[in-house]
Coordinates of C-alpha atoms and ligand atoms in Angstrom, one line a residue:
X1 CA -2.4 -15.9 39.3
X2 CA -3.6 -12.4 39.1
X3 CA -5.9 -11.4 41.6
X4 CA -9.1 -9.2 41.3
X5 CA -11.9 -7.5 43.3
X6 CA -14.1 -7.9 40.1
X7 CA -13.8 -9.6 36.8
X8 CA -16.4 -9.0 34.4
X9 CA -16.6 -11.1 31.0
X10 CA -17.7 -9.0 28.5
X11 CA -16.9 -5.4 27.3
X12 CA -20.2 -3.8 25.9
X13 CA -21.6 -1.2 27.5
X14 CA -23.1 -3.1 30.1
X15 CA -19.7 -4.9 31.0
X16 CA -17.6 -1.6 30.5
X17 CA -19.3 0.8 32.3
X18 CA -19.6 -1.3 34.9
X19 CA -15.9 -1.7 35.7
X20 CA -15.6 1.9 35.0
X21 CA -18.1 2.8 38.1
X22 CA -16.4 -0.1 40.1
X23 CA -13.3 1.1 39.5
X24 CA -14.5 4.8 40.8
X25 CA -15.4 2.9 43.4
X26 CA -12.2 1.5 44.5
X27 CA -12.2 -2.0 43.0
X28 CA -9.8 -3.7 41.4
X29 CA -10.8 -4.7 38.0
X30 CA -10.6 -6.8 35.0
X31 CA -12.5 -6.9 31.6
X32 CA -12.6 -10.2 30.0
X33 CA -13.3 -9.7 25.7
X34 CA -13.2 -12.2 23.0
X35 CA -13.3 -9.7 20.2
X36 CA -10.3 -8.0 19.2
X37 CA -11.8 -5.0 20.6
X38 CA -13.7 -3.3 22.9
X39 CA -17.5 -2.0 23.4
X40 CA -19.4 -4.9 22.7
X41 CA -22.1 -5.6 19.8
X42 CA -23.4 -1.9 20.4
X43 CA -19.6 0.0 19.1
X44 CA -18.6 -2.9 17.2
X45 CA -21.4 -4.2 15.0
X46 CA -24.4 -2.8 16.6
X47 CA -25.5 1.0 17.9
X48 CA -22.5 2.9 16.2
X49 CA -22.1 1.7 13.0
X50 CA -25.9 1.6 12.0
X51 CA -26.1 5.4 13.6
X52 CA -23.2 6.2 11.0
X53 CA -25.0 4.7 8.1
X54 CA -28.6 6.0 9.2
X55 CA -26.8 9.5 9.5
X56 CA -24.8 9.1 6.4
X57 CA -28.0 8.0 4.1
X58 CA -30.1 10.2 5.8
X59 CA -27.8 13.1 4.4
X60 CA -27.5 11.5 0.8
X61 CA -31.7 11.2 0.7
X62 CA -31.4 15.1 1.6
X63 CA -29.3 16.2 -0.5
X64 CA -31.4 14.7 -3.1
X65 CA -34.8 15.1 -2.7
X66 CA -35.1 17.7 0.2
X67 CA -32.9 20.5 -0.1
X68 CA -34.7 21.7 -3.1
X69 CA -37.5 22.3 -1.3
X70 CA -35.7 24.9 1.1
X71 CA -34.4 26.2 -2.1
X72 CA -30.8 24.7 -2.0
X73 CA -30.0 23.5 -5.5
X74 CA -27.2 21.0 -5.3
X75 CA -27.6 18.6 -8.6
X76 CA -28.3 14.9 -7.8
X77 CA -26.1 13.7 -5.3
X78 CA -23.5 10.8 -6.2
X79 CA -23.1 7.8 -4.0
X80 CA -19.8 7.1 -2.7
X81 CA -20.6 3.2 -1.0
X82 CA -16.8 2.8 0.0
X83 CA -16.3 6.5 1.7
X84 CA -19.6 6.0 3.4
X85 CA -18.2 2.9 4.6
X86 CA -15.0 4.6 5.6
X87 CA -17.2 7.4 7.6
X88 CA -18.9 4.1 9.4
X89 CA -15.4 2.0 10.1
X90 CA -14.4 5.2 11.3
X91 CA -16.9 6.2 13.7
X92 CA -16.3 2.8 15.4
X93 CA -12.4 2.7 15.2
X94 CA -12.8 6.4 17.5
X95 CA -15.5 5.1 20.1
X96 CA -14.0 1.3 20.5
X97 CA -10.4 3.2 21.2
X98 CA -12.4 5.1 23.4
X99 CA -13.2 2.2 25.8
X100 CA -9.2 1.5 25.6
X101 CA -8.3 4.8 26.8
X102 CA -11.1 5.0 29.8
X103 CA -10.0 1.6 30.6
X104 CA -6.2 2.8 30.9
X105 CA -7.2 5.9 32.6
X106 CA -9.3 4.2 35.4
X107 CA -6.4 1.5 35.7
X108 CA -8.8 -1.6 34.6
X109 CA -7.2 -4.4 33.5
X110 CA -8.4 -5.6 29.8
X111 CA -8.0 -8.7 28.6
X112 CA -8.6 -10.1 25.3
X113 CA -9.6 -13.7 25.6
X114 CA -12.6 -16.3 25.2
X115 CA -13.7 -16.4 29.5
X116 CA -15.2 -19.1 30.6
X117 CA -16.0 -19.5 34.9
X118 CA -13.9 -22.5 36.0
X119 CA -15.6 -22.0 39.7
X120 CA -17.0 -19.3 41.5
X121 CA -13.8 -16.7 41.9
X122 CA -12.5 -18.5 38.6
X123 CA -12.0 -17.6 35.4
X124 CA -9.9 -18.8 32.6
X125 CA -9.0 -16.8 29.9
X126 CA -8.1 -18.4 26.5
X127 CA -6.3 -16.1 23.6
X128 CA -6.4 -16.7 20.1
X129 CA -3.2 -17.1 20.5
X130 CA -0.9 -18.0 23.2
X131 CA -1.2 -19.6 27.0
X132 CA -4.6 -19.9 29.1
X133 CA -4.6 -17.8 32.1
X134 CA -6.3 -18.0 35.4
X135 CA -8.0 -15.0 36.8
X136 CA -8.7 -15.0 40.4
X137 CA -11.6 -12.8 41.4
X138 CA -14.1 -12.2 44.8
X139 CA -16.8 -11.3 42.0
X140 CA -17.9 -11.9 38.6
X141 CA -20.1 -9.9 36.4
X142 CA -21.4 -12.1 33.6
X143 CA -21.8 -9.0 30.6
X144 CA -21.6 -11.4 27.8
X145 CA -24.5 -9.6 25.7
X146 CA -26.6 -11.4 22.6
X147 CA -26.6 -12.8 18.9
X148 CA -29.0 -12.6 16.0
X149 CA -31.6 -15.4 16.1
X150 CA -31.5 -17.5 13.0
X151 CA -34.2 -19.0 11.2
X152 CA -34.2 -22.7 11.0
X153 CA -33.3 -23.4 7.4
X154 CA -32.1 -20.3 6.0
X155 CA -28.5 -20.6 5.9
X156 CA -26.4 -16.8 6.8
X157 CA -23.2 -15.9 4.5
X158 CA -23.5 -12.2 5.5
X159 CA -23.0 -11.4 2.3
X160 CA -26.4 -12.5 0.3
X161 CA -28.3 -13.6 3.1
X162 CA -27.0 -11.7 6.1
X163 CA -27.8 -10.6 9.6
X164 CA -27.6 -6.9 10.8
X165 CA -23.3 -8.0 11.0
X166 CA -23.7 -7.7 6.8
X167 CA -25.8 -5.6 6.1
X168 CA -24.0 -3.0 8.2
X169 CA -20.9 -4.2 5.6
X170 CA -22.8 -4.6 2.1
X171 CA -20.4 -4.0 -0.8
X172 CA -23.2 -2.7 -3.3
X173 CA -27.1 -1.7 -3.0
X174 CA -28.7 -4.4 -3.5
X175 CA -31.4 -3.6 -6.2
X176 CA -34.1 -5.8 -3.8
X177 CA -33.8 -6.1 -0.1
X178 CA -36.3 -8.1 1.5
X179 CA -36.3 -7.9 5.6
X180 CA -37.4 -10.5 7.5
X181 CA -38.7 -8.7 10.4
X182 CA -40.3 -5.1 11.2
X183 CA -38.8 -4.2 14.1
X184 CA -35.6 -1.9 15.0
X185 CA -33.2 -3.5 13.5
X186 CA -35.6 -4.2 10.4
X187 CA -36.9 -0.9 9.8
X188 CA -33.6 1.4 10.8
X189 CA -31.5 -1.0 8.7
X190 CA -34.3 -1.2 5.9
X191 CA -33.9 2.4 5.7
X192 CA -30.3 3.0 5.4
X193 CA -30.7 0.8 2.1
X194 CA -34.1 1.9 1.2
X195 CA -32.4 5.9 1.2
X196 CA -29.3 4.6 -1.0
X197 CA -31.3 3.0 -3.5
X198 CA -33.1 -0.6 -2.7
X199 CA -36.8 -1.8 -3.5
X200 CA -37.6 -2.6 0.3
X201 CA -39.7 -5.1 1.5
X202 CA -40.6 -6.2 5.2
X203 CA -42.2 -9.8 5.8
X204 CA -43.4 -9.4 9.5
X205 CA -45.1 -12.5 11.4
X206 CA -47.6 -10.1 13.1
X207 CA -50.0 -7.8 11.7
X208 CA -48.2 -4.6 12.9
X209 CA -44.9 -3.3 12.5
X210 CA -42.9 -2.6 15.9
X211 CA -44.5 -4.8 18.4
X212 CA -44.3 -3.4 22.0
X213 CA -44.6 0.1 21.1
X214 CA -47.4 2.0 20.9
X215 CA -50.0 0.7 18.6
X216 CA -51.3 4.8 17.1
X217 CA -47.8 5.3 16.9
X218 CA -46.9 2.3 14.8
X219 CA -49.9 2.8 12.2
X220 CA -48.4 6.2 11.7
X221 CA -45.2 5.4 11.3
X222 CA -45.9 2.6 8.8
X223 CA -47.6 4.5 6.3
X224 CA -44.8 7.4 6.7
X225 CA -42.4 4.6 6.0
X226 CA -44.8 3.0 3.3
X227 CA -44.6 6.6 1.6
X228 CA -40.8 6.5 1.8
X229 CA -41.4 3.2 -0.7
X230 CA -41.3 0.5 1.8
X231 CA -43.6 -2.6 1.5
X232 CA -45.0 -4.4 4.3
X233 CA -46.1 -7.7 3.9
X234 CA -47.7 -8.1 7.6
X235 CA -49.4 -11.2 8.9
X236 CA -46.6 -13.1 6.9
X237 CA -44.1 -15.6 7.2
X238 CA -41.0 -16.4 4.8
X239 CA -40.6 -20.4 5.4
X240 CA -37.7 -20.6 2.9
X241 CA -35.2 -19.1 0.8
X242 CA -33.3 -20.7 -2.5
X243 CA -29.8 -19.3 -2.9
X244 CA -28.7 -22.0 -6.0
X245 CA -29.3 -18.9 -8.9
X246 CA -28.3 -15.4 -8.9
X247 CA -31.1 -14.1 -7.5
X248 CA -32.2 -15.2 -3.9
X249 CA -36.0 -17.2 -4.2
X250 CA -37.5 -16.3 -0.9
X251 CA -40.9 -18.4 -0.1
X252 CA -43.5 -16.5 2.2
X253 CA -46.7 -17.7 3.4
X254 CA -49.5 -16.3 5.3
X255 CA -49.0 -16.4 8.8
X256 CA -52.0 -18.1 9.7
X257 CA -51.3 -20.3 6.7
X258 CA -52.7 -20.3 3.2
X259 CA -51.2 -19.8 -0.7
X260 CA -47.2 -19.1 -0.8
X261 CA -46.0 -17.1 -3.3
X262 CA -42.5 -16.5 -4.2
X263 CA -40.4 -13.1 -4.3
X264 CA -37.4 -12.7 -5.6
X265 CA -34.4 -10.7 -3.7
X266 CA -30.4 -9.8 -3.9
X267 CA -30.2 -10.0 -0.3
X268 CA -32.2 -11.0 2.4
X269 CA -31.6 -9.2 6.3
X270 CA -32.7 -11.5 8.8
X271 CA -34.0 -9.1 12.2
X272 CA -36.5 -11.4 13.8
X273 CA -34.6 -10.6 17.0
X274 CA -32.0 -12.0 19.2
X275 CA -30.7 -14.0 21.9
X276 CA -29.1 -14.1 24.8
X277 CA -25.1 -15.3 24.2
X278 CA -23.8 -17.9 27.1
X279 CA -21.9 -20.5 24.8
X280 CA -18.5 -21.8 26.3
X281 CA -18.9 -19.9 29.4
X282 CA -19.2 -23.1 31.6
X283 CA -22.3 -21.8 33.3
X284 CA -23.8 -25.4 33.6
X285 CA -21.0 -26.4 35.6
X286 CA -21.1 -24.4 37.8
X287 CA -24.4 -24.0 38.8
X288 CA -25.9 -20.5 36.5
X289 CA -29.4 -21.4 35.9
X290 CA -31.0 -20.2 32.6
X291 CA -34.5 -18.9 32.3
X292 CA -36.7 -20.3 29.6
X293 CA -35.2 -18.2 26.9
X294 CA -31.8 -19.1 27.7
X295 CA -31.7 -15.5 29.7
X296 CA -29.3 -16.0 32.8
X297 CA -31.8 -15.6 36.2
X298 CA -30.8 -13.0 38.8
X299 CA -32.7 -11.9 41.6
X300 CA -33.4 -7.9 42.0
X301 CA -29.6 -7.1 42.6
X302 CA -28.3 -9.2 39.6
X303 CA -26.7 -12.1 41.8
X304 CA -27.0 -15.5 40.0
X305 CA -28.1 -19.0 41.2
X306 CA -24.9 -19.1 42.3
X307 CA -23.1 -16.7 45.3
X308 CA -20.8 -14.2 44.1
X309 CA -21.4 -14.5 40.1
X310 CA -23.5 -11.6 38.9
X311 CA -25.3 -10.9 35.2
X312 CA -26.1 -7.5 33.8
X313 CA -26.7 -6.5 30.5
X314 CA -28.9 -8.3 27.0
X315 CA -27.8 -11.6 28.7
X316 CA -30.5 -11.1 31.4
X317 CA -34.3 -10.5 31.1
X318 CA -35.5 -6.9 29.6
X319 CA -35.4 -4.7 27.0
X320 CA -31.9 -5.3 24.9
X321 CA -30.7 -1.7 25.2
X322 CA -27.3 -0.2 25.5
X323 CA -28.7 1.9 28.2
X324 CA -30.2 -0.5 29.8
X325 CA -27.0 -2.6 30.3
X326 CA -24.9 0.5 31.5
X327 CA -27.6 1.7 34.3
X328 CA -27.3 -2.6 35.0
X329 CA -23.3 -1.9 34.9
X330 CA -23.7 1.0 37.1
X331 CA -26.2 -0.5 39.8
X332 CA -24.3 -4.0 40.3
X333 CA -21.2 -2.2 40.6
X334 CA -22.9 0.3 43.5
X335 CA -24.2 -3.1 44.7
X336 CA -20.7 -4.6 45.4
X337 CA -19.5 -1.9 46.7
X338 CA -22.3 -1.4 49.4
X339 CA -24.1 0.9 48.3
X340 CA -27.7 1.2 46.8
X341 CA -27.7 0.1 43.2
X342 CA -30.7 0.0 41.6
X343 CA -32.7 0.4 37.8
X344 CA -36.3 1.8 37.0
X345 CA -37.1 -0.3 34.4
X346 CA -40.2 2.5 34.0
X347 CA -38.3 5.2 32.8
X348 CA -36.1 3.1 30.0
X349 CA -36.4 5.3 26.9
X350 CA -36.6 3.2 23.6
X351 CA -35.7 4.8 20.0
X352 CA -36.0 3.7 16.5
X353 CA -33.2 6.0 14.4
X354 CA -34.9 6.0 11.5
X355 CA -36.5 9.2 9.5
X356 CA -38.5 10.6 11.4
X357 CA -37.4 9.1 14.8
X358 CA -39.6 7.1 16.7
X359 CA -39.0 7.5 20.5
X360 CA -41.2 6.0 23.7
X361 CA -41.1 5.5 27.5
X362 CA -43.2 4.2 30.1
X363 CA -46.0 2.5 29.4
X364 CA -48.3 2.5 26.0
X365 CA -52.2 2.8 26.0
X366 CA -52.4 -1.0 25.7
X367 CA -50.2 -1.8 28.5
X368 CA -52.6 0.9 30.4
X369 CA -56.0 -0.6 28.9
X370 CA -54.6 -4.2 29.6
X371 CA -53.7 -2.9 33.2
X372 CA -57.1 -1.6 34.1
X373 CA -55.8 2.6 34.5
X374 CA -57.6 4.9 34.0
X375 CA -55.7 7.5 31.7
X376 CA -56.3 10.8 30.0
X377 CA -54.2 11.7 26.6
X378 CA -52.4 14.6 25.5
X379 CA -51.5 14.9 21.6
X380 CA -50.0 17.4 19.7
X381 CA -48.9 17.5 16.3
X382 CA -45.6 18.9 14.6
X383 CA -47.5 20.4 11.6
X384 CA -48.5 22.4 14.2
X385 CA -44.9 23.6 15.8
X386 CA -43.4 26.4 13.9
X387 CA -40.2 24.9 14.6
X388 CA -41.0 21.9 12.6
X389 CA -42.3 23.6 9.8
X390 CA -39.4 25.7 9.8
X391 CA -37.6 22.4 9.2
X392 CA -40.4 20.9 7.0
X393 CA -40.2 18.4 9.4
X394 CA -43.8 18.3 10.1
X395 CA -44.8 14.9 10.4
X396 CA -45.5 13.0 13.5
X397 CA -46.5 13.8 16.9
X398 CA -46.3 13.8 20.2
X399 CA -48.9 12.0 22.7
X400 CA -48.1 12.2 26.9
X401 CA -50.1 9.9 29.0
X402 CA -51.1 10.4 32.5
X403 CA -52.9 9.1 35.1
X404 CA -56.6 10.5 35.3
X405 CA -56.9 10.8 38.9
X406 CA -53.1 11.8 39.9
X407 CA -52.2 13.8 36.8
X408 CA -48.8 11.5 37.3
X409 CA -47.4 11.0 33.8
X410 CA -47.3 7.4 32.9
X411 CA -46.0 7.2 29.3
X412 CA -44.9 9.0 26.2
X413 CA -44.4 8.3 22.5
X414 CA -43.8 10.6 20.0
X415 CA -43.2 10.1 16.0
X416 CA -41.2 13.2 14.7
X417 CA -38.1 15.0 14.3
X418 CA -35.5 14.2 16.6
X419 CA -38.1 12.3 18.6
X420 CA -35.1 10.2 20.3
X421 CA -33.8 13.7 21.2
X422 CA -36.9 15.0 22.5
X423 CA -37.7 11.8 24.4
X424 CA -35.3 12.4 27.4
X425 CA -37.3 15.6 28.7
X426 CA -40.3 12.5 29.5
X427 CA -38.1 9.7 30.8
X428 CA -36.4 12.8 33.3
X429 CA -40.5 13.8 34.3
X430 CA -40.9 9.9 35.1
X431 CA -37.9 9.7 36.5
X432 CA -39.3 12.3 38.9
X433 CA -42.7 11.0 39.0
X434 CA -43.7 14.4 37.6
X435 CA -47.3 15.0 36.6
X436 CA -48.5 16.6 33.1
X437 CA -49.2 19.8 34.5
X438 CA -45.5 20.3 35.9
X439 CA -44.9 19.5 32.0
X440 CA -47.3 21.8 31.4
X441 CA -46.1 24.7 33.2
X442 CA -42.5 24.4 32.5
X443 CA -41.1 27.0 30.3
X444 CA -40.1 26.5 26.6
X445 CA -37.9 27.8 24.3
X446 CA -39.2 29.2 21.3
X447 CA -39.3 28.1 18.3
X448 CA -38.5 24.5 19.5
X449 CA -39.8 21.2 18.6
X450 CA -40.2 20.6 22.6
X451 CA -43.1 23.2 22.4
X452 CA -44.6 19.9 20.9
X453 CA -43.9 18.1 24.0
X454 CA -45.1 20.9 26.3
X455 CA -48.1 21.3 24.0
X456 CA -49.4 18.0 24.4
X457 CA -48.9 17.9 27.9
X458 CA -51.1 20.8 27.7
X459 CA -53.3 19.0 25.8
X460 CA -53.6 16.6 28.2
X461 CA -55.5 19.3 30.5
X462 CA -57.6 20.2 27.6
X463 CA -55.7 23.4 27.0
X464 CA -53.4 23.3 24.5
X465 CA -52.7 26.8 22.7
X466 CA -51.8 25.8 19.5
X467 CA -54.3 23.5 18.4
Ligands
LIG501 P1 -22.8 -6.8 24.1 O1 -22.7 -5.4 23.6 O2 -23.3 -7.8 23.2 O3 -21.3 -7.2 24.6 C1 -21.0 -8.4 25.0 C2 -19.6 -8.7 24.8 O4 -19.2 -9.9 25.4 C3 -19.2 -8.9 23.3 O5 -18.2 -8.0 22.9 C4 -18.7 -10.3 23.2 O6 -17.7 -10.5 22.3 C5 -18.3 -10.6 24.6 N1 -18.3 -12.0 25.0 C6 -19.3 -12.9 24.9 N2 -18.9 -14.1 25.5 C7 -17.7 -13.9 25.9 C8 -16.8 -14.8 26.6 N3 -17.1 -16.0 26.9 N4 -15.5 -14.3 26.9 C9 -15.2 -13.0 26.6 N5 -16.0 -12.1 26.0 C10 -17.2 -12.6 25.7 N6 -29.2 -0.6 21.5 C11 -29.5 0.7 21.8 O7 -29.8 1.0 22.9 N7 -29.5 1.7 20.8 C12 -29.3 1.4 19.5 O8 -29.3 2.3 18.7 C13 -29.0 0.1 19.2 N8 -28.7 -0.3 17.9 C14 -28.4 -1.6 17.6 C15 -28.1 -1.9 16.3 C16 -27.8 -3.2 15.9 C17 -27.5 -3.5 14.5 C18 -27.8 -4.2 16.9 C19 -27.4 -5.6 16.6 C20 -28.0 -3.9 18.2 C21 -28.4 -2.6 18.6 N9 -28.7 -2.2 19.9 C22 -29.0 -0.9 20.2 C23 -28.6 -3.2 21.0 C24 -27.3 -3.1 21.8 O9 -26.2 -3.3 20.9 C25 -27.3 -4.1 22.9 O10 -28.4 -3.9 23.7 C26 -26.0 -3.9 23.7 O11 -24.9 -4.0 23.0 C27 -26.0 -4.9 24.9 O12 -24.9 -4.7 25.7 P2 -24.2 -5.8 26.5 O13 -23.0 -5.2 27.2 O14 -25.2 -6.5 27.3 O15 -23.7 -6.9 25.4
LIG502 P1 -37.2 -7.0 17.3 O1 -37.6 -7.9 18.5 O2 -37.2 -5.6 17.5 O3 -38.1 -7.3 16.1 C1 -38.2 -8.6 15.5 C2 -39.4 -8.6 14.6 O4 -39.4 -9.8 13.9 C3 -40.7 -8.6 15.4 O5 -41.6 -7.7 14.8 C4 -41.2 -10.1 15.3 O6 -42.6 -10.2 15.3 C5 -40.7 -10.4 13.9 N1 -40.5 -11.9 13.7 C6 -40.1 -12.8 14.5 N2 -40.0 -14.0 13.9 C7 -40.4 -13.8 12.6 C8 -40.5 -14.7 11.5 N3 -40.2 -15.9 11.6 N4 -40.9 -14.1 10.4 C9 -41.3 -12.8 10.3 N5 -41.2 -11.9 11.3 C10 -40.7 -12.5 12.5 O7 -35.7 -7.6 16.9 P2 -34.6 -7.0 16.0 O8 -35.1 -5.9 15.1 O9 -33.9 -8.1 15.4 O10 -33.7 -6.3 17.1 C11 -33.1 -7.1 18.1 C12 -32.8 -6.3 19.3 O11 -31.8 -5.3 19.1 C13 -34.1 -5.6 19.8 O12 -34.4 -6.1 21.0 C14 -33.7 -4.1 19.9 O13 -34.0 -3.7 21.2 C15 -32.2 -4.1 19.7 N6 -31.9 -3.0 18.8 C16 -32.2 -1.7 19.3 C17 -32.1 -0.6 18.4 C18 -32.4 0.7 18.9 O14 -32.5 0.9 20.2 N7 -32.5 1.7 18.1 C19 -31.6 -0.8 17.1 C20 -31.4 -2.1 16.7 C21 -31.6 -3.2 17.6

């Protein structure tokens, strides 16, 4: 029976860069994966693929509508579906053999196989193919990630009625794509579509788009995304959807009940979230407790109900983020080996990919309101940047909350170019528990779009230049 320091089951990022760090760290590890390759939902079906779509149709909208403006005349553009494809397939055939190769060069052990814990130190492996095997290990990381909640009733083909798995794979625009959904996975995926061609429109439970991020910033973004010709039917609810003729039937009512009315579709993206993935893992047995949501429960350092089994990643409680599971990955491994592992869940950054970005950290002004803080507000727009209008790229902005009596910035959320770019100079300042006036004071490049960031930092003192 092989023998290991670690086996983790899973190879996302929260379950591969964890056995990368432990395996800096001396351990000897294993990486248990039931897909046929590595990196998880984020490489495979998830992060990487809809980044090489959003980029792709991102550059095909450009080329048709905004070049001209800068006075590049190109002739409309001609979409190429399979060769976009290709670009996609691709980008995730480089960054899956990617995991391969760090796993060969930091001698970790990779093996592809449905895992399932037989006891603690236990776990069998079952291939496709060919005989069970027994992994012996003094720990196990559980990193086995998340699926795409269904909706009772509506049955998923992934090709006319799909999750984010199809429509990252459609074979044609579909003339109308109605969303179920107006979150990330609604709203980047929306796009993608909306820019190569589709009538797109979002049926949302709530009466706001984006829940969980900040509410000023969501309004804005809607009606940027509303003039991009998306339709948002908020406060709604689709309770059905008849696939017997060509075209998809799709019932929605009012959330709070009322008329139903019926709108007709080619394909229908479900993205009303997801859920933590623990089938056939044999947690029961063995004494993993679930949370309410089906989450696995660990205590601060990621330790299960049960001693030496361990859970990082979408398959615990928190925000569902490839980052998140790799600083998880990171700190458990730092944990096993003694040292002091640990996550500040404060200083997560969260980005929507779509055009323009949408990019936050810390907390919003409703978390702050509902907390009782006192706060003061710094906002600056990019129609006033020269970068930004150098890029026509002026729409959005940039708003940095801090703490009225310490100055000590406490969120940020910015709508804009490159937002998910721009992002990272805040989460590093709350990293560092740095205050708006150390923002403030920092130097800038000129012309850059992070003089917006600066600026509103300084506009949180009340002395913005620019405005
Ligand atoms: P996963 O990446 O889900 O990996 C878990 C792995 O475990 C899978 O490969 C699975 O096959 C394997 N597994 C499960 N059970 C077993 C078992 N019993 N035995 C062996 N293997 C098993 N996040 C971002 O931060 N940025 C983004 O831009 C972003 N875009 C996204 C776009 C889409 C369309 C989707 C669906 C998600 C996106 N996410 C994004 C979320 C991100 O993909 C997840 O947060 C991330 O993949 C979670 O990592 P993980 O390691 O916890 O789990
Ligand atoms: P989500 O949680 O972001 O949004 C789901 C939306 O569906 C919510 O607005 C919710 O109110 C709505 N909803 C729920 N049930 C509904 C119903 N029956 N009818 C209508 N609306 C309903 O989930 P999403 O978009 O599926 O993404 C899943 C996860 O993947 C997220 O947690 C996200 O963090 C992650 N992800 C991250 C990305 C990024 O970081 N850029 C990109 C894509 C996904």
């Amino acid at each position: 029976m092989a023998s290991y320091d670690l086996v983790i089951i899973g190879s996302g990022p929260a379950g591969y860069v964890c056995a990368i760090r432990a395996s800096q760290l001396g351990m000897k590890v294993a990486v248990v994966e039931k897909r046929a390759t590595y990196g998880g939902t984020c490489l495979n079906i998830g992060c990487i693929p809809s980044k090489a779509l959003l980029h792709a149709s991102e550059m095909f909208e450009e080329a048709g509508h905004g070049l001209e403006k800068l006075g590049v005349k190109v002739g409309a553009p001609k979409l190429d579906l399979k060769a976009m494809m290709a670009h996609k397939d691709g980008t995730v055939k480089g960054n899956v053999d990617g995991v391969a190769f760090l796993f060969k060069k930091n001698k970790i052990d990779g093996v592809i196989g449905t895992g399932r814990i037989v006891a603690p130190g236990k776990v069998e492996v079952t291939p496709e193919t060919g005989d069970k095997q027994v992994l012996e290990a003094k720990n196990i990381v559980i990193a086995t990630g998340s699926d795409s909640t269904r909706l009772p009733g509506i049955d998923v083909d992934e090709k006319r009625i799909v999750t984010s798995t199809g429509a990252l794979s459609l074979s044609k625009v579909p003339g109308k794509l109605l969303v179920i959904g107006a979150g990330v996975i609604g709203l980047e995926l929306g796009s993608v579509w909306a820019r190569l061609g589709a009538e797109v429109t979002v049926v949302e439970f709530l009466d706001r788009i984006l829940p969980g991020m900040d509410g000023e910033v969501a309004k804005q973004f809607q009606r940027m995304l509303q003039k991009q010709g998306f339709t948002f039917k908020l406060g709604s609810k689709v309770t059905g959807v008849d696939a017997t003729g060509k075209t998809l039937k799709v019932s929605v009512e009012p959330a709070k009940g009322g008329d139903a009315e019926q709108l007709d579709a080619d394909v229908v993206l479900i993205a009303v979230g997801r859920v933590p993935y623990t089938e056939g893992l044999g947690l029961k047995e063995v004494g993993v407790e679930l949370d309410e949501r089906g989450r696995v429960k660990t205590d601060d350092h990621y330790k299960t109900t049960v001693d030496g089994i361990y859970a990082v990643g979408d398959v615990i409680v928190g925000p569902m983020l490839a980052h998140k599971g790799e600083e998880e990955g990171v700190a458990v491994a730092e944990l096993l080996a003694g040292q002091a592992g640990h996550v500040n869940y404060n200083a997560i950054p969260g980005v929507v990919y779509t055009r323009p970005e949408v990019a936050s950290v810390g907390k919003t002004e409703e978390e702050l309101k509902e907390a009782g803080i006192a706060y003061v507000t710094g906002k600056f727009p990019f129609s006033a940047n020269g970068r930004a209008r150098a890029m026509n790229a002026t729409d959005g902005f940039v708003k940095v909350l801090a703490d009225a009596k310490t100055d000590r910035v406490l969120g940020a959320h910015i709508v804009g170019p490159v937002a998910g770019e721009l992002i990272a100079e805040l989460t590093v300042l709350i990293e560092f528990g740095g205050s708006a006036e150390d923002l403030a004071r920092t130097c800038h490049a000129h012309p850059t779009l992070s003089e917006a960031v600066r600026e509103a930092a300084l506009a949180a003192g009340k002395r913005a230049i620019h405005i």
